[in-house]
Amino acid sequence: MHSNDVEALFTLLSLPAKSKGFTAYQYTVVDDGSASSRPNKMPRLDADSDPGSASRSRDRVKGKSVEKDGPLTVQIHDFVAQALDSLIYDSSLARLKFCLRVILTKESREILPTTYEGVYNDCRVVVCPGAKGAVLYDILAMELDRSCCNLRNELGKAMEDEDSIEWLNRFVQVCTWFEGQVMLIRALLAYLDRAHVLKTPGLLSIHDLAFTSFRRHVLDYTNIIDLIQAGVSDWLSWERNEGTENPRRVYVRDLVTHLVNHSAYSIIFERFVSEQTLAYFSEEAEKKIHQWGLTPERFLEHAAQRRLTTVSLVERTARRGLLEGRLDWLASGAIEPLMKARGTDQLNTAYTEFAAVEGLNILCREFKIYVQNVVANIIEDTEHEDTMIERLLEFKVFCEEALQTAFIDPQTNQPNREFSYALTDAFAYGFKARKNKPAELIAKHLDRLMRRGQRDMSDRIQTDKDARRLLLERSASDDFEKAMLKKLKEKYDPEFGMGDHMFNDLALSRDLLHEYRGRLAEGSRQRNLSVMVLQRSHWPFASRKKDVDLPLWMQSELAAYVKFYKSKHQGHKLDWDHSIGTATLKSRFSSATKDLTVSLYQAVVLLLFNESAELGYKQILEATRMDEGELKRTLQSLACANKKVLRKQPVGKDVNERDVFYFNSEFTDPRAKVHINSIQAKETPEESTRAQSHIDSDRKHYLDAAIVRIMKAKKELMYEQVKTQTIEAVKNHFVPEVSVIKQRIAGLVEQEYLRRDEDDMNRYIYVA
């Protein structure tokens, strides 16, 4: 084949797929015996358009007769393949150079010689088989530089016909056009980016190459920077003087976008605006103070107003750009550290920012999750139960403070209602982490608060702590106690009305004691005796099987009071409970004489040292006949605590049977009246289980009474109605489990308070 034939063949192969070009050549079938090595799929011409044509073609090989429409074999003679390749590559490279010139010429009148797909294919041919990627890369760099220089010249000439702000729009249009053309080139020359640039270290990608060229030839030129900053300066001055948005502000917004894209925002725009702002407001301050004569007070008002006016013009857009799309991430990541740091100011900032972009629901959700987790963690922390309530209250106080200071609705100037509800729900759900322990610890904390007379306390349940406080007259005020019992009775349980009987017992005891002392001689030692007579059914104290042996003179005084009491109330029996008694002892130490306020058990032990300066543990046990556990705790409080009125050998924190105790004459304390605390016995698991059993037993009776009252009023009810109305009736006392209600209904049926309907077993009928 000669060169003319090659050109004809190239033209033929470049024709569209539907051309009849191959029919212009004669074809022959060659059977060289290697048919077995040919592919299974055979080429088909137009005539073989049906699905069976391929199989027919396979049957025609190996020398069989072939119709006119059979396979065509093209044979090329005397042609070197390399010459054809070089021609194709050079042609493709020339077309690419011309296409790049057209694409990178703004408002070019030239037309691309091929389609975008043709440009893409030419790039593939040049880069992959042609291995001319380096040449094409250099051509691209040259055309980019040429284009950027032309754009710079165009921008310089445009300033002659436009004002500075309008010129910013021209600059934005140029940037938009250039960035769009770069995107197009990246798509068309994808093979150059992927097959050549990535494999060649040190080369910039097409995007980076183009943007580097634009910055070097446009953005780094002083005259272009001056023109940009002149437009920005005129825009700033206009908005500051007019106090409103410039209609052409969009030019500046788009300018910022393009400067950020080209990594020139900080140098060209941000730094310049900061300097201009400082100079502008400094000049204004000088004018207001020296020319207008504003007083410092008036100037501060003016400064605050100007700051608000200036910020308000840009803050909405800034907030949207910074926050939108990131609210979940911000809320989940910011709430925990801000709450831990107790940063109400920062929380208020977060609230303001989220409110500005309508994201308060997200912030509120994360606030609720955090509070609930913290409450649950505090309650489940069994190692620090002693401080559980203090930590809960401290956390609750901060949360309330945050509601009052950080989460404020600007329209009502009140705490945001949704955040208030979230806080309440979070504490309620967090308390479910442990069933009964929080209630017990709250009761103990309530007792301590009532002793100090604090009113701002958490109200939950009443325990024997309340009774002990009243008996020992350690409450700050009876009015506080009565108000608390009334509140507990109204809000939680009518059984708190038992407190009224306790106050009655105390009042009657005081009257009896006053009458008894009135019968004694003036100056009698028995006038120091204080006795409280209580009805056992009204007080939560169990009778004691074993108590302490009091000194004879104490027993004599108690016997005298018993004689007086029985003269007033024949048939009544008095049982003494010394475990909750107290005494005041006058003790002489080397430094001074002190009044020691101690428990009656402590007093009995200390009085033994009037007879002997040294006593062993077993001697004290024999003299007092006290319970061993109680005696060890009593001695521990006197010899091992902070206020050591006794010394023991050997020294240690625990009391053992071989220990020896001495009166500590060197004891000192700055106060004349010294109170020595007792050591309370820790509640054992058995005692805790027994207490829970008592609670469950009381609740069963409460449920029985509620069910009977409901059925007596309704006469007949379905099971679901009984269950619902029972829960409603006792909800202020406790929330019963459904299984327990079902058991109590069954129990009442067995006791014949109720019966089932014979036709409907889910219907219950009250039995009169």
PDB file of N, CA, C and O in Angstrom, residues 470-507:
ATOM      1  N   LEU A 470     -36.930  15.915 115.528  1.00  0.00           N
ATOM      2  CA  LEU A 470     -37.954  16.556 116.353  1.00  0.00           C
ATOM      3  C   LEU A 470     -37.770  16.211 117.830  1.00  0.00           C
ATOM      4  O   LEU A 470     -37.880  17.075 118.712  1.00  0.00           O
ATOM      5  N   LEU A 471     -37.472  14.938 118.089  1.00  0.00           N
ATOM      6  CA  LEU A 471     -37.321  14.501 119.470  1.00  0.00           C
ATOM      7  C   LEU A 471     -36.169  15.215 120.164  1.00  0.00           C
ATOM      8  O   LEU A 471     -36.279  15.638 121.319  1.00  0.00           O
ATOM      9  N   LEU A 472     -35.055  15.341 119.450  1.00  0.00           N
ATOM     10  CA  LEU A 472     -33.864  15.944 120.047  1.00  0.00           C
ATOM     11  C   LEU A 472     -33.887  17.458 119.966  1.00  0.00           C
ATOM     12  O   LEU A 472     -32.916  18.110 120.348  1.00  0.00           O
ATOM     13  N   GLU A 473     -35.001  18.003 119.437  1.00  0.00           N
ATOM     14  CA  GLU A 473     -35.200  19.449 119.346  1.00  0.00           C
ATOM     15  C   GLU A 473     -34.054  20.121 118.575  1.00  0.00           C
ATOM     16  O   GLU A 473     -33.527  21.152 118.960  1.00  0.00           O
ATOM     17  N   ARG A 474     -33.660  19.463 117.465  1.00  0.00           N
ATOM     18  CA  ARG A 474     -32.583  19.997 116.636  1.00  0.00           C
ATOM     19  C   ARG A 474     -33.112  20.722 115.408  1.00  0.00           C
ATOM     20  O   ARG A 474     -32.351  21.195 114.580  1.00  0.00           O
ATOM     21  N   SER A 475     -34.412  20.787 115.276  1.00  0.00           N
ATOM     22  CA  SER A 475     -34.978  21.496 114.140  1.00  0.00           C
ATOM     23  C   SER A 475     -34.873  22.996 114.360  1.00  0.00           C
ATOM     24  O   SER A 475     -35.011  23.487 115.482  1.00  0.00           O
ATOM     25  N   ALA A 476     -34.620  23.721 113.268  1.00  0.00           N
ATOM     26  CA  ALA A 476     -34.490  25.175 113.385  1.00  0.00           C
ATOM     27  C   ALA A 476     -35.820  25.821 113.727  1.00  0.00           C
ATOM     28  O   ALA A 476     -35.856  26.864 114.370  1.00  0.00           O
ATOM     29  N   SER A 477     -36.917  25.214 113.308  1.00  0.00           N
ATOM     30  CA  SER A 477     -38.221  25.830 113.544  1.00  0.00           C
ATOM     31  C   SER A 477     -39.315  24.797 113.373  1.00  0.00           C
ATOM     32  O   SER A 477     -39.311  24.035 112.401  1.00  0.00           O
ATOM     33  N   ASP A 478     -40.258  24.762 114.314  1.00  0.00           N
ATOM     34  CA  ASP A 478     -41.416  23.887 114.164  1.00  0.00           C
ATOM     35  C   ASP A 478     -42.264  24.307 112.973  1.00  0.00           C
ATOM     36  O   ASP A 478     -42.912  23.474 112.327  1.00  0.00           O
ATOM     37  N   ASP A 479     -42.260  25.583 112.678  1.00  0.00           N
ATOM     38  CA  ASP A 479     -43.025  26.054 111.517  1.00  0.00           C
ATOM     39  C   ASP A 479     -42.479  25.455 110.226  1.00  0.00           C
ATOM     40  O   ASP A 479     -43.231  25.079 109.325  1.00  0.00           O
ATOM     41  N   PHE A 480     -41.132  25.370 110.123  1.00  0.00           N
ATOM     42  CA  PHE A 480     -40.528  24.734 108.947  1.00  0.00           C
ATOM     43  C   PHE A 480     -40.987  23.292 108.834  1.00  0.00           C
ATOM     44  O   PHE A 480     -41.364  22.807 107.769  1.00  0.00           O
ATOM     45  N   GLU A 481     -40.960  22.596 109.980  1.00  0.00           N
ATOM     46  CA  GLU A 481     -41.331  21.184 109.983  1.00  0.00           C
ATOM     47  C   GLU A 481     -42.785  20.990 109.549  1.00  0.00           C
ATOM     48  O   GLU A 481     -43.094  20.134 108.718  1.00  0.00           O
ATOM     49  N   LYS A 482     -43.672  21.791 110.102  1.00  0.00           N
ATOM     50  CA  LYS A 482     -45.095  21.643 109.772  1.00  0.00           C
ATOM     51  C   LYS A 482     -45.368  22.000 108.319  1.00  0.00           C
ATOM     52  O   LYS A 482     -46.173  21.339 107.644  1.00  0.00           O
ATOM     53  N   ALA A 483     -44.688  23.039 107.831  1.00  0.00           N
ATOM     54  CA  ALA A 483     -44.872  23.423 106.433  1.00  0.00           C
ATOM     55  C   ALA A 483     -44.384  22.315 105.502  1.00  0.00           C
ATOM     56  O   ALA A 483     -45.013  22.010 104.478  1.00  0.00           O
ATOM     57  N   MET A 484     -43.266  21.686 105.877  1.00  0.00           N
ATOM     58  CA  MET A 484     -42.731  20.604 105.053  1.00  0.00           C
ATOM     59  C   MET A 484     -43.666  19.403 105.059  1.00  0.00           C
ATOM     60  O   MET A 484     -43.958  18.806 104.023  1.00  0.00           O
ATOM     61  N   LEU A 485     -44.169  19.017 106.224  1.00  0.00           N
ATOM     62  CA  LEU A 485     -45.084  17.880 106.303  1.00  0.00           C
ATOM     63  C   LEU A 485     -46.366  18.145 105.506  1.00  0.00           C
ATOM     64  O   LEU A 485     -46.895  17.259 104.845  1.00  0.00           O
ATOM     65  N   LYS A 486     -46.846  19.370 105.575  1.00  0.00           N
ATOM     66  CA  LYS A 486     -48.040  19.719 104.810  1.00  0.00           C
ATOM     67  C   LYS A 486     -47.795  19.594 103.313  1.00  0.00           C
ATOM     68  O   LYS A 486     -48.633  19.076 102.562  1.00  0.00           O
ATOM     69  N   LYS A 487     -46.605  20.057 102.891  1.00  0.00           N
ATOM     70  CA  LYS A 487     -46.271  19.990 101.469  1.00  0.00           C
ATOM     71  C   LYS A 487     -46.136  18.543 101.006  1.00  0.00           C
ATOM     72  O   LYS A 487     -46.627  18.154  99.943  1.00  0.00           O
ATOM     73  N   LEU A 488     -45.475  17.723 101.834  1.00  0.00           N
ATOM     74  CA  LEU A 488     -45.325  16.312 101.498  1.00  0.00           C
ATOM     75  C   LEU A 488     -46.675  15.601 101.470  1.00  0.00           C
ATOM     76  O   LEU A 488     -46.923  14.752 100.615  1.00  0.00           O
ATOM     77  N   LYS A 489     -47.540  15.953 102.399  1.00  0.00           N
ATOM     78  CA  LYS A 489     -48.858  15.331 102.453  1.00  0.00           C
ATOM     79  C   LYS A 489     -49.688  15.672 101.219  1.00  0.00           C
ATOM     80  O   LYS A 489     -50.354  14.812 100.631  1.00  0.00           O
ATOM     81  N   GLU A 490     -49.639  16.940 100.798  1.00  0.00           N
ATOM     82  CA  GLU A 490     -50.447  17.373  99.653  1.00  0.00           C
ATOM     83  C   GLU A 490     -49.901  16.861  98.331  1.00  0.00           C
ATOM     84  O   GLU A 490     -50.654  16.485  97.441  1.00  0.00           O
ATOM     85  N   LYS A 491     -48.569  16.827  98.215  1.00  0.00           N
ATOM     86  CA  LYS A 491     -47.980  16.512  96.922  1.00  0.00           C
ATOM     87  C   LYS A 491     -47.697  15.030  96.718  1.00  0.00           C
ATOM     88  O   LYS A 491     -47.682  14.550  95.592  1.00  0.00           O
ATOM     89  N   TYR A 492     -47.448  14.292  97.848  1.00  0.00           N
ATOM     90  CA  TYR A 492     -46.962  12.942  97.668  1.00  0.00           C
ATOM     91  C   TYR A 492     -47.835  11.868  98.312  1.00  0.00           C
ATOM     92  O   TYR A 492     -48.151  10.882  97.675  1.00  0.00           O
ATOM     93  N   ASP A 493     -48.183  12.047  99.574  1.00  0.00           N
ATOM     94  CA  ASP A 493     -48.837  10.929 100.250  1.00  0.00           C
ATOM     95  C   ASP A 493     -49.621  11.435 101.452  1.00  0.00           C
ATOM     96  O   ASP A 493     -49.051  12.092 102.325  1.00  0.00           O
ATOM     97  N   PRO A 494     -50.926  11.098 101.551  1.00  0.00           N
ATOM     98  CA  PRO A 494     -51.719  11.514 102.723  1.00  0.00           C
ATOM     99  C   PRO A 494     -51.169  10.961 104.037  1.00  0.00           C
ATOM    100  O   PRO A 494     -51.438  11.508 105.099  1.00  0.00           O
ATOM    101  N   GLU A 495     -50.378   9.854 103.975  1.00  0.00           N
ATOM    102  CA  GLU A 495     -49.859   9.272 105.202  1.00  0.00           C
ATOM    103  C   GLU A 495     -48.867  10.188 105.913  1.00  0.00           C
ATOM    104  O   GLU A 495     -48.513   9.958 107.064  1.00  0.00           O
ATOM    105  N   PHE A 496     -48.392  11.210 105.220  1.00  0.00           N
ATOM    106  CA  PHE A 496     -47.519  12.160 105.887  1.00  0.00           C
ATOM    107  C   PHE A 496     -48.282  12.951 106.953  1.00  0.00           C
ATOM    108  O   PHE A 496     -47.684  13.682 107.734  1.00  0.00           O
ATOM    109  N   GLY A 497     -49.596  12.780 106.980  1.00  0.00           N
ATOM    110  CA  GLY A 497     -50.392  13.411 108.028  1.00  0.00           C
ATOM    111  C   GLY A 497     -50.087  12.856 109.412  1.00  0.00           C
ATOM    112  O   GLY A 497     -50.466  13.444 110.434  1.00  0.00           O
ATOM    113  N   MET A 498     -49.352  11.705 109.460  1.00  0.00           N
ATOM    114  CA  MET A 498     -48.938  11.158 110.752  1.00  0.00           C
ATOM    115  C   MET A 498     -48.063  12.143 111.507  1.00  0.00           C
ATOM    116  O   MET A 498     -47.945  12.088 112.736  1.00  0.00           O
ATOM    117  N   GLY A 499     -47.456  13.055 110.807  1.00  0.00           N
ATOM    118  CA  GLY A 499     -46.621  14.051 111.470  1.00  0.00           C
ATOM    119  C   GLY A 499     -47.402  14.911 112.437  1.00  0.00           C
ATOM    120  O   GLY A 499     -46.844  15.405 113.432  1.00  0.00           O
ATOM    121  N   ASP A 500     -48.687  15.097 112.188  1.00  0.00           N
ATOM    122  CA  ASP A 500     -49.513  15.882 113.110  1.00  0.00           C
ATOM    123  C   ASP A 500     -49.556  15.218 114.488  1.00  0.00           C
ATOM    124  O   ASP A 500     -49.502  15.896 115.527  1.00  0.00           O
ATOM    125  N   HIS A 501     -49.657  13.878 114.499  1.00  0.00           N
ATOM    126  CA  HIS A 501     -49.685  13.155 115.775  1.00  0.00           C
ATOM    127  C   HIS A 501     -48.343  13.291 116.503  1.00  0.00           C
ATOM    128  O   HIS A 501     -48.306  13.351 117.742  1.00  0.00           O
ATOM    129  N   MET A 502     -47.267  13.331 115.731  1.00  0.00           N
ATOM    130  CA  MET A 502     -45.954  13.482 116.356  1.00  0.00           C
ATOM    131  C   MET A 502     -45.848  14.826 117.065  1.00  0.00           C
ATOM    132  O   MET A 502     -45.344  14.909 118.201  1.00  0.00           O
ATOM    133  N   PHE A 503     -46.336  15.881 116.425  1.00  0.00           N
ATOM    134  CA  PHE A 503     -46.301  17.191 117.063  1.00  0.00           C
ATOM    135  C   PHE A 503     -47.203  17.229 118.302  1.00  0.00           C
ATOM    136  O   PHE A 503     -46.877  17.889 119.301  1.00  0.00           O
ATOM    137  N   ASN A 504     -48.326  16.527 118.254  1.00  0.00           N
ATOM    138  CA  ASN A 504     -49.213  16.468 119.428  1.00  0.00           C
ATOM    139  C   ASN A 504     -48.511  15.784 120.604  1.00  0.00           C
ATOM    140  O   ASN A 504     -48.615  16.233 121.760  1.00  0.00           O
ATOM    141  N   ASP A 505     -47.797  14.666 120.310  1.00  0.00           N
ATOM    142  CA  ASP A 505     -47.072  13.964 121.375  1.00  0.00           C
ATOM    143  C   ASP A 505     -46.028  14.881 122.008  1.00  0.00           C
ATOM    144  O   ASP A 505     -45.853  14.915 123.244  1.00  0.00           O
ATOM    145  N   LEU A 506     -45.330  15.640 121.158  1.00  0.00           N
ATOM    146  CA  LEU A 506     -44.298  16.535 121.683  1.00  0.00           C
ATOM    147  C   LEU A 506     -44.900  17.626 122.562  1.00  0.00           C
ATOM    148  O   LEU A 506     -44.349  17.973 123.619  1.00  0.00           O
ATOM    149  N   ALA A 507     -46.039  18.156 122.136  1.00  0.00           N
ATOM    150  CA  ALA A 507     -46.684  19.219 122.919  1.00  0.00           C
ATOM    151  C   ALA A 507     -47.151  18.693 124.274  1.00  0.00           C
ATOM    152  O   ALA A 507     -46.950  19.336 125.325  1.00  0.00           O
TER     153      ALA A 507
END
